[in-house]
XYZ file of N, CA and C in Angstrom:
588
model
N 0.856 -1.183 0.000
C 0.000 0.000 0.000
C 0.894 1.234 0.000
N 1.080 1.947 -1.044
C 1.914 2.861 -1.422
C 0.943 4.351 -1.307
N 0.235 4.401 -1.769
C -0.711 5.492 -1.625
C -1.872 5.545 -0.428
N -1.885 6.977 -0.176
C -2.944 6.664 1.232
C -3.897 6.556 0.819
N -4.637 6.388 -0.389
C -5.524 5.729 -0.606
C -6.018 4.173 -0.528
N -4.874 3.365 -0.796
C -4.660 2.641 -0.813
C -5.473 2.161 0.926
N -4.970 2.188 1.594
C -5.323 2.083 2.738
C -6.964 2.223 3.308
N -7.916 3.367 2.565
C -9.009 3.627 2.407
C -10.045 2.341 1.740
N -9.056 2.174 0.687
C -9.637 0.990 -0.435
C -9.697 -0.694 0.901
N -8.616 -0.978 1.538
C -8.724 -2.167 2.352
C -9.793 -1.942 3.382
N -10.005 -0.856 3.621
C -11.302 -0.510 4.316
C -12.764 -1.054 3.606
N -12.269 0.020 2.685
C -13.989 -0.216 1.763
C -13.884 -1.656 1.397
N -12.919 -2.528 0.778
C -13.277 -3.406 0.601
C -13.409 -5.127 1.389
N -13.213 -4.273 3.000
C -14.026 -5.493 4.106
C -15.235 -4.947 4.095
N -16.198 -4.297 3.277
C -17.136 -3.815 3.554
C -18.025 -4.217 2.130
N -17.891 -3.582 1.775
C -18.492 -3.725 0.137
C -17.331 -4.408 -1.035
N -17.565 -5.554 -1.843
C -17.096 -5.932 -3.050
C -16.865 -4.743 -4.572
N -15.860 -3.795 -4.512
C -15.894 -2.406 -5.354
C -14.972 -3.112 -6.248
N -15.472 -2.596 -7.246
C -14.713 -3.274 -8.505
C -13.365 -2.191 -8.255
N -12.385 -2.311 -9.154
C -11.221 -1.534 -9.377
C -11.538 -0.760 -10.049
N -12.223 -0.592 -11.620
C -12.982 0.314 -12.199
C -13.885 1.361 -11.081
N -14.889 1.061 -10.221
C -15.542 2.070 -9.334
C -14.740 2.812 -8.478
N -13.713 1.988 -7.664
C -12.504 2.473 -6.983
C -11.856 3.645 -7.682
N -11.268 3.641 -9.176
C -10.454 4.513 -9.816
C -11.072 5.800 -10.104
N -12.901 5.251 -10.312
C -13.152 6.331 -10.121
C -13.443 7.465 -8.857
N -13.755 6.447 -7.983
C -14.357 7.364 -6.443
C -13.092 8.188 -6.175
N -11.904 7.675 -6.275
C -10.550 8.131 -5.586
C -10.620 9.602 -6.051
N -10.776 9.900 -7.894
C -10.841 11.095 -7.918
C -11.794 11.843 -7.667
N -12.655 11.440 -6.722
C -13.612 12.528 -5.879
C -12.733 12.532 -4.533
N -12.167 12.233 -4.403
C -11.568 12.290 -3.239
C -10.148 13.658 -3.122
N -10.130 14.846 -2.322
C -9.414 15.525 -2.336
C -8.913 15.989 -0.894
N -7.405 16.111 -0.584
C -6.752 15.779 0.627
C -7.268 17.145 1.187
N -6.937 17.349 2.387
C -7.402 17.814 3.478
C -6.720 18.195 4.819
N -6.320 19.194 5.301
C -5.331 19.251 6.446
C -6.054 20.037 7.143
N -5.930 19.739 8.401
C -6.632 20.624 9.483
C -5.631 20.861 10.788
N -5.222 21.886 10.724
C -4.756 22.283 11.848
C -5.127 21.825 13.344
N -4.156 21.887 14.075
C -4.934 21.640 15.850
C -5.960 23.123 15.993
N -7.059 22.021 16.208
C -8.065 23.237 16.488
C -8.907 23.985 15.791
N -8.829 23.351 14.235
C -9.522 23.819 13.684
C -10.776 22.298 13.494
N -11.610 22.804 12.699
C -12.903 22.588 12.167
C -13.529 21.704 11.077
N -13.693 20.529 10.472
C -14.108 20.088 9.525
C -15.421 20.494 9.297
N -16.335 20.567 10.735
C -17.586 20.796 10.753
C -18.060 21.640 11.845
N -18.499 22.725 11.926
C -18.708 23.457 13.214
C -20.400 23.317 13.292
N -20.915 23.583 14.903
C -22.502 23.500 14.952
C -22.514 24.848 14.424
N -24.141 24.624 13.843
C -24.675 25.562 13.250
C -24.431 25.825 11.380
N -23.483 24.843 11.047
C -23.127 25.072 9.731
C -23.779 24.053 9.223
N -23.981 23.788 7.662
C -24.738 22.324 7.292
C -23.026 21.985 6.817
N -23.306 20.725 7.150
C -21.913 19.661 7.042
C -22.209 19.481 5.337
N -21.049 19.633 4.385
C -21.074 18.773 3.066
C -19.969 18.107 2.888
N -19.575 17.610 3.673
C -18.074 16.726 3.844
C -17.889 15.649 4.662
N -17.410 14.561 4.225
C -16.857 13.735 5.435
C -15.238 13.365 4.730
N -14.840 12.841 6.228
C -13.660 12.473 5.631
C -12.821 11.468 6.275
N -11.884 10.557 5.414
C -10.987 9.743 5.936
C -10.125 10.085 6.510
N -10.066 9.907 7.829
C -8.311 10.647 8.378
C -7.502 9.409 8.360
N -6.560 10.323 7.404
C -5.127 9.871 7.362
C -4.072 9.645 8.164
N -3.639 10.836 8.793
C -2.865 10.705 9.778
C -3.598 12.080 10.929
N -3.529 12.131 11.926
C -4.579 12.632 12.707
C -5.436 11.963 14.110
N -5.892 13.200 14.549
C -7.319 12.987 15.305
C -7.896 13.924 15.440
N -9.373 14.062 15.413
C -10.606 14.173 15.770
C -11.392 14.218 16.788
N -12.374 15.248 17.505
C -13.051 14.584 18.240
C -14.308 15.276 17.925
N -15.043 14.481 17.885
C -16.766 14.865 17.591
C -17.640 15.142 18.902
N -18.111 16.715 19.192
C -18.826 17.277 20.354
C -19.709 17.768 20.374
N -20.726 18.270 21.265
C -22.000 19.051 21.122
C -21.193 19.817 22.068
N -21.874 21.386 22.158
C -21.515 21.773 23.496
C -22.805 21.601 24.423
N -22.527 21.552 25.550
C -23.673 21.404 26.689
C -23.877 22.724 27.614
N -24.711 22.135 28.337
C -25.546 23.413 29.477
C -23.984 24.094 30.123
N -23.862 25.395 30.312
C -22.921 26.054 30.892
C -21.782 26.286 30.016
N -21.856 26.118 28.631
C -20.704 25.942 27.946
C -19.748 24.841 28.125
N -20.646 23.560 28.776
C -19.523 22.438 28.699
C -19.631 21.799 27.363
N -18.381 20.785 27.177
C -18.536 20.013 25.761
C -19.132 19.060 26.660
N -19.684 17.662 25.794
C -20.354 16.773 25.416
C -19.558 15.562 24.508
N -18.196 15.247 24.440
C -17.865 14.701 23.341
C -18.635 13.348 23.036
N -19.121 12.976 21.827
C -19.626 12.298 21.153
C -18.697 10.754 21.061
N -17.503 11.535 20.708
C -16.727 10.495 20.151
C -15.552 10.907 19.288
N -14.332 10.167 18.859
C -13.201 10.583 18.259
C -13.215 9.435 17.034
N -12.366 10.246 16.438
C -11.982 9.275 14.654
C -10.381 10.020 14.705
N -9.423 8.419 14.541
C -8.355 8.564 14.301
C -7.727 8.140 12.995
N -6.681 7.573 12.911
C -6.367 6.910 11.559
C -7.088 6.456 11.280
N -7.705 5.720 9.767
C -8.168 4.551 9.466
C -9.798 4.391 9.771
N -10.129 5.943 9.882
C -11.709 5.672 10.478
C -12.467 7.345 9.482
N -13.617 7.135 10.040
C -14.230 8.123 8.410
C -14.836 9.409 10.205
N -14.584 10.348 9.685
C -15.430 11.486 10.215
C -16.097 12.401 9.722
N -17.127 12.786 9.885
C -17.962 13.987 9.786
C -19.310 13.854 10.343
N -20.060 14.706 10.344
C -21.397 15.018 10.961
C -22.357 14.655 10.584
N -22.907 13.444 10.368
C -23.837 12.347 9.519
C -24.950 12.741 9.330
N -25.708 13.276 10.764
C -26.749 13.784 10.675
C -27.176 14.680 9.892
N -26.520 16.311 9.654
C -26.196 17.022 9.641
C -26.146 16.664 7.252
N -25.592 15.738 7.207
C -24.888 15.443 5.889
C -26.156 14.573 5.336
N -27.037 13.950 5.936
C -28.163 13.335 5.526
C -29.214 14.346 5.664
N -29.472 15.415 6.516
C -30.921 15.999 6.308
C -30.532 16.873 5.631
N -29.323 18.016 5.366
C -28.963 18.854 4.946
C -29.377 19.634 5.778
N -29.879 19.633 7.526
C -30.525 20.954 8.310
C -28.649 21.152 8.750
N -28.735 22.619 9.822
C -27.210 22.589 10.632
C -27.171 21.677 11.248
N -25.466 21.429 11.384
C -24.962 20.432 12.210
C -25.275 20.787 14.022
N -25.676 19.789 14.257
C -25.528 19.711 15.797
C -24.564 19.918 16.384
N -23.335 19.148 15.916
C -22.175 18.561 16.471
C -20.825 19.397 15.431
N -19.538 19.242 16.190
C -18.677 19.848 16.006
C -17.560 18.881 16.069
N -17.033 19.006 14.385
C -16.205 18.097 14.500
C -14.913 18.374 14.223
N -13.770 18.245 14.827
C -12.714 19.413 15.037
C -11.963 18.480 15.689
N -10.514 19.277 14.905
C -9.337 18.169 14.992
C -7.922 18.530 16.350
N -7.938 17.262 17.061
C -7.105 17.389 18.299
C -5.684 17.541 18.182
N -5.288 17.327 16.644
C -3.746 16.991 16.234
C -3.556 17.481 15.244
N -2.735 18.172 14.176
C -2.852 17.974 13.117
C -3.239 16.928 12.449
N -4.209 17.274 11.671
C -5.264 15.815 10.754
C -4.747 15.904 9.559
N -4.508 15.165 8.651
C -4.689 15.049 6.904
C -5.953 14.267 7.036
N -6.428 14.540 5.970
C -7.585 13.565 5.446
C -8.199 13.590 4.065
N -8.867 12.677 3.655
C -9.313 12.180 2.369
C -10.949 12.621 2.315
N -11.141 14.036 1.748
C -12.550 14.600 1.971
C -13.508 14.367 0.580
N -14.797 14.054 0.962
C -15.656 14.145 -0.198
C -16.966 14.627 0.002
N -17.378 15.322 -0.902
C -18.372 15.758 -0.966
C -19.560 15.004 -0.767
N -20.594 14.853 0.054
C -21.660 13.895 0.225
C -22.449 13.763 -1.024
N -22.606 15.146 -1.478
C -23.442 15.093 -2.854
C -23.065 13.879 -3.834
N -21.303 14.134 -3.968
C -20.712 13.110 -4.989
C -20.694 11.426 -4.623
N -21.289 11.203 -3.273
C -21.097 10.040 -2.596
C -21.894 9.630 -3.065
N -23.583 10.358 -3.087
C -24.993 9.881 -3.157
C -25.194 9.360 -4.815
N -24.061 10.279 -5.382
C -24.517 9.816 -7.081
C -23.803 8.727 -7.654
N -22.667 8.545 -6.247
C -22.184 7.083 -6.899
C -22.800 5.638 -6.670
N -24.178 6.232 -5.697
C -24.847 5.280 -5.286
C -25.595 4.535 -6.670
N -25.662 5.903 -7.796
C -26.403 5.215 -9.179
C -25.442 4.566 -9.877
N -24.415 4.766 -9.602
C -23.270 4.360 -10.683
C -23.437 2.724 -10.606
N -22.975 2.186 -9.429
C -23.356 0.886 -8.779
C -23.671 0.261 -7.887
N -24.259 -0.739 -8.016
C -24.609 -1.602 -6.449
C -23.512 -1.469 -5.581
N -22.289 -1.819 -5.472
C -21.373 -1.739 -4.510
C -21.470 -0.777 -3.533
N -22.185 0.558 -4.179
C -21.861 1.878 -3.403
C -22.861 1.705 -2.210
N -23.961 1.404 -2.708
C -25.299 1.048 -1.660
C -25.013 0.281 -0.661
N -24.344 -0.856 -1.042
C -23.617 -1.499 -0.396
C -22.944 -1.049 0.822
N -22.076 -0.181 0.531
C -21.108 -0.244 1.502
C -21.647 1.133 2.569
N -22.988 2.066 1.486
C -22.995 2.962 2.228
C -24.112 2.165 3.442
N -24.866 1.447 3.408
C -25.734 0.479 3.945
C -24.551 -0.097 5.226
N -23.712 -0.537 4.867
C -22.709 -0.891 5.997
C -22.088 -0.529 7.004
N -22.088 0.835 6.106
C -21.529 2.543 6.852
C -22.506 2.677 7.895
N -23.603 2.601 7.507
C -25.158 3.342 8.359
C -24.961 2.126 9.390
N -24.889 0.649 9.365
C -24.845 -0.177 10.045
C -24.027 -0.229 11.629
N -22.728 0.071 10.655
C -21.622 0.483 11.782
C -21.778 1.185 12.313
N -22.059 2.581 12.024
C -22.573 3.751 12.872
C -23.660 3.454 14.169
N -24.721 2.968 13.675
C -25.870 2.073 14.501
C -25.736 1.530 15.381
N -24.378 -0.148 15.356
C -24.407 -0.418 16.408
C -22.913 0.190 17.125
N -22.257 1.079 16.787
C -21.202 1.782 17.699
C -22.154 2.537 18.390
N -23.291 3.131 18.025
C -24.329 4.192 18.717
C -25.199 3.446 20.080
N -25.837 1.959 19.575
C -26.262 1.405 20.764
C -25.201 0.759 21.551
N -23.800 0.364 21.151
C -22.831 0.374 22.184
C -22.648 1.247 23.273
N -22.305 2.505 22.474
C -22.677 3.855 22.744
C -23.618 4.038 24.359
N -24.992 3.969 23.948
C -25.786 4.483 24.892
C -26.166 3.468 25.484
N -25.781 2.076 25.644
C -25.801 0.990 26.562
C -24.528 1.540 27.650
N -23.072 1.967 27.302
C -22.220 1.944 28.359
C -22.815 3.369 29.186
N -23.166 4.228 28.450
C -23.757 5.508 28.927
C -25.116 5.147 30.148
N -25.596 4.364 29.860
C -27.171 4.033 30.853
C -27.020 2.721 31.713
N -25.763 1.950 30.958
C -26.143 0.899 32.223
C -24.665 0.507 32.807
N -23.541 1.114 32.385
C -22.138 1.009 33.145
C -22.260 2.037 33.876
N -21.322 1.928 35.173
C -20.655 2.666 35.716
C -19.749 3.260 35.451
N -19.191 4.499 36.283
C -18.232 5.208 35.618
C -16.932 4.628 34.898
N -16.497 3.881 35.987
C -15.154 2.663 36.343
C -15.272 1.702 35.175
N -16.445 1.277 34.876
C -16.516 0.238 33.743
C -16.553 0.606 32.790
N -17.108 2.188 32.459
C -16.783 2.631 31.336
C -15.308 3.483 30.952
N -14.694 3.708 31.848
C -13.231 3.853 31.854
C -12.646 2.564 31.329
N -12.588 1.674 31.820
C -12.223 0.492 31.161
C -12.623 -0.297 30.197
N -13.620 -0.234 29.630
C -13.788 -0.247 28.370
C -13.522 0.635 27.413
N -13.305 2.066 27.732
C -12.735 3.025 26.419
C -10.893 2.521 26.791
N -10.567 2.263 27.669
C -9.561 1.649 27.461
C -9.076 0.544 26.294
N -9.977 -0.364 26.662
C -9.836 -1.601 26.064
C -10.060 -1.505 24.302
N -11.226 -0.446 23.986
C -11.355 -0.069 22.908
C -10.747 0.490 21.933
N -10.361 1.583 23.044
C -9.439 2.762 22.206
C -8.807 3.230 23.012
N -7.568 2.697 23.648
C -6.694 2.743 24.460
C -5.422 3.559 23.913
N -5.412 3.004 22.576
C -4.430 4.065 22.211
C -4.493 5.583 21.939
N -5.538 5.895 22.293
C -5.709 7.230 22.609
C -5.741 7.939 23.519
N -5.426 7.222 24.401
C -5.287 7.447 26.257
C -4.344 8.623 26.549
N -2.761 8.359 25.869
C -1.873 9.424 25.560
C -1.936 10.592 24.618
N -3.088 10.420 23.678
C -3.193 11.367 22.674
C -4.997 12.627 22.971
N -5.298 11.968 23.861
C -6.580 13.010 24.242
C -6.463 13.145 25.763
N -7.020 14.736 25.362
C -6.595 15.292 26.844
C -7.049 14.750 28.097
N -6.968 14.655 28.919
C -8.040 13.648 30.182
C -9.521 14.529 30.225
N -9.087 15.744 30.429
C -10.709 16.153 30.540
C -11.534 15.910 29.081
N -10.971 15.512 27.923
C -11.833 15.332 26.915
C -12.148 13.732 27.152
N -11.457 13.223 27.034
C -11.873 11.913 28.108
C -13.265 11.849 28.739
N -12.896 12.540 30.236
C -14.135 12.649 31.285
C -15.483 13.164 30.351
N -15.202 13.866 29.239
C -16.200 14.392 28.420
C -17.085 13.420 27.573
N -16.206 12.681 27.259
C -16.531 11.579 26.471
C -17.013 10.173 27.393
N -16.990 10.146 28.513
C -17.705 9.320 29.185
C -18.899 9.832 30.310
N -18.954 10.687 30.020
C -20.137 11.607 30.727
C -20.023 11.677 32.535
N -18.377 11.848 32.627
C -18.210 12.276 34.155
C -17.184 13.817 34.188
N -17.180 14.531 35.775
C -15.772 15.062 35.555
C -14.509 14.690 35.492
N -13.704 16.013 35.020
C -12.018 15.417 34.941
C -11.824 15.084 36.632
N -12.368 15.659 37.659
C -12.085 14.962 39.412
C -12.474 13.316 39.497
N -13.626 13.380 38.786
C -14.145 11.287 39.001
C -12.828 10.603 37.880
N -12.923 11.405 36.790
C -11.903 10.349 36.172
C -10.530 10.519 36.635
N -10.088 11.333 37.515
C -8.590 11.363 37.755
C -8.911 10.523 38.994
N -9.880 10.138 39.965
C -9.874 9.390 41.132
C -10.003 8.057 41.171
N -10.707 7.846 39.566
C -10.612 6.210 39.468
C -9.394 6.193 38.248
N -9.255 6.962 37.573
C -7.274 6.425 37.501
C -6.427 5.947 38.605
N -6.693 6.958 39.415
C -6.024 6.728 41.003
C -6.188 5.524 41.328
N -7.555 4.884 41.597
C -7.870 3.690 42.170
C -7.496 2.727 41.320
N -7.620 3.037 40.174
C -6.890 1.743 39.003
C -5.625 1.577 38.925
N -4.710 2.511 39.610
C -3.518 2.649 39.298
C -2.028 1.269 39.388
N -1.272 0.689 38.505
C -0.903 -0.573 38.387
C -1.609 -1.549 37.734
N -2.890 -1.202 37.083
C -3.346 -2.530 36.631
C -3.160 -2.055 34.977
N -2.308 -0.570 34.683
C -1.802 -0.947 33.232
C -0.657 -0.589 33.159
């Protein structure tokens, strides 16, 4: 895999069967993308027309909440697709804010150009059907650890999940992303402390 596309393509194709012909063409809808720390792929209040593959990077996807707190949703690092779904399917503003923790590259496309490759061929339906799938059950993963774990168990499962991001997101975006403060999650680090 010589091109970072390349890498995109082993994706799509544990997902959907894409001919090499559909591939050669999607790639050139595809145009790179750099985002500074701190900047924006998608801000609330804007309508999202983009998603994108990050390349090298991270992400974290947020609402803000009551008092001006964030809400994080969730993060997309290498090897994973981001943007504001909702937001990119109704065409209303985005809810959510999706904005990069690192310098990001990424592989951006226009949703419009996504939807018309859905006529081109079956594959596309395909995989966008797979897309919606994945999203779905990461979402009832999602709001199962949110309603029926504890704080502690859900610390250890974003561990176990996505652990390698432990060093690369800040702790209070962390505590954000599991719906406690940065004081509960620095006290059960504390209490966990030695078991990594």
């Amino acid at each position: 895999m010589n091109r970072p596309s390349d890498a995109m393509l082993a994706y799509v194709r544990k997902l959907a069967p894409v001919p090499d012909e559909e591939w050669r063409f999607a790639r050139t809808l595809f145009r790179p993308r750099r985002l500074g720390r701190g900047e924006y792929l998608t801000r609330e209040g804007d309508v999202a027309v983009e998603f994108g593959w990050v390349l090298r990077g991270l992400v974290r996807k947020y609402y803000l909440g009551r008092n001006d707190g964030e809400v994080v949703r969730g993060f997309a690092a290498e090897g994973q697709l981001a943007g504001a779904y909702a937001s990119l399917l109704s065409g209303a503003p985005s809810l959510l804010n999706v904005q990069a923790l690192e310098e990001t590259d990424l592989l951006v496309m226009d949703y419009s150009d996504f939807v018309q490759l859905y006529e081109r061929h079956v594959c596309w339906q395909q995989l966008g059907r797979k897309v919606a799938e994945s999203l779905l059950l990461e979402r009832e993963e999602r709001e199962h650890q949110l309603l029926r774990m504890n704080a502690t168990d859900r610390y250890l499962s974003f561990r176990r999940e996505q652990g390698d991001l432990v060093g690369r997101v800040p702790q209070h975006q962390i505590a954000a992303y599991l719906g406690i403060t940065p004081v509960s999650l620095s006290r059960i680090i504390g209490q966990l402390k030695g078991r990594f």
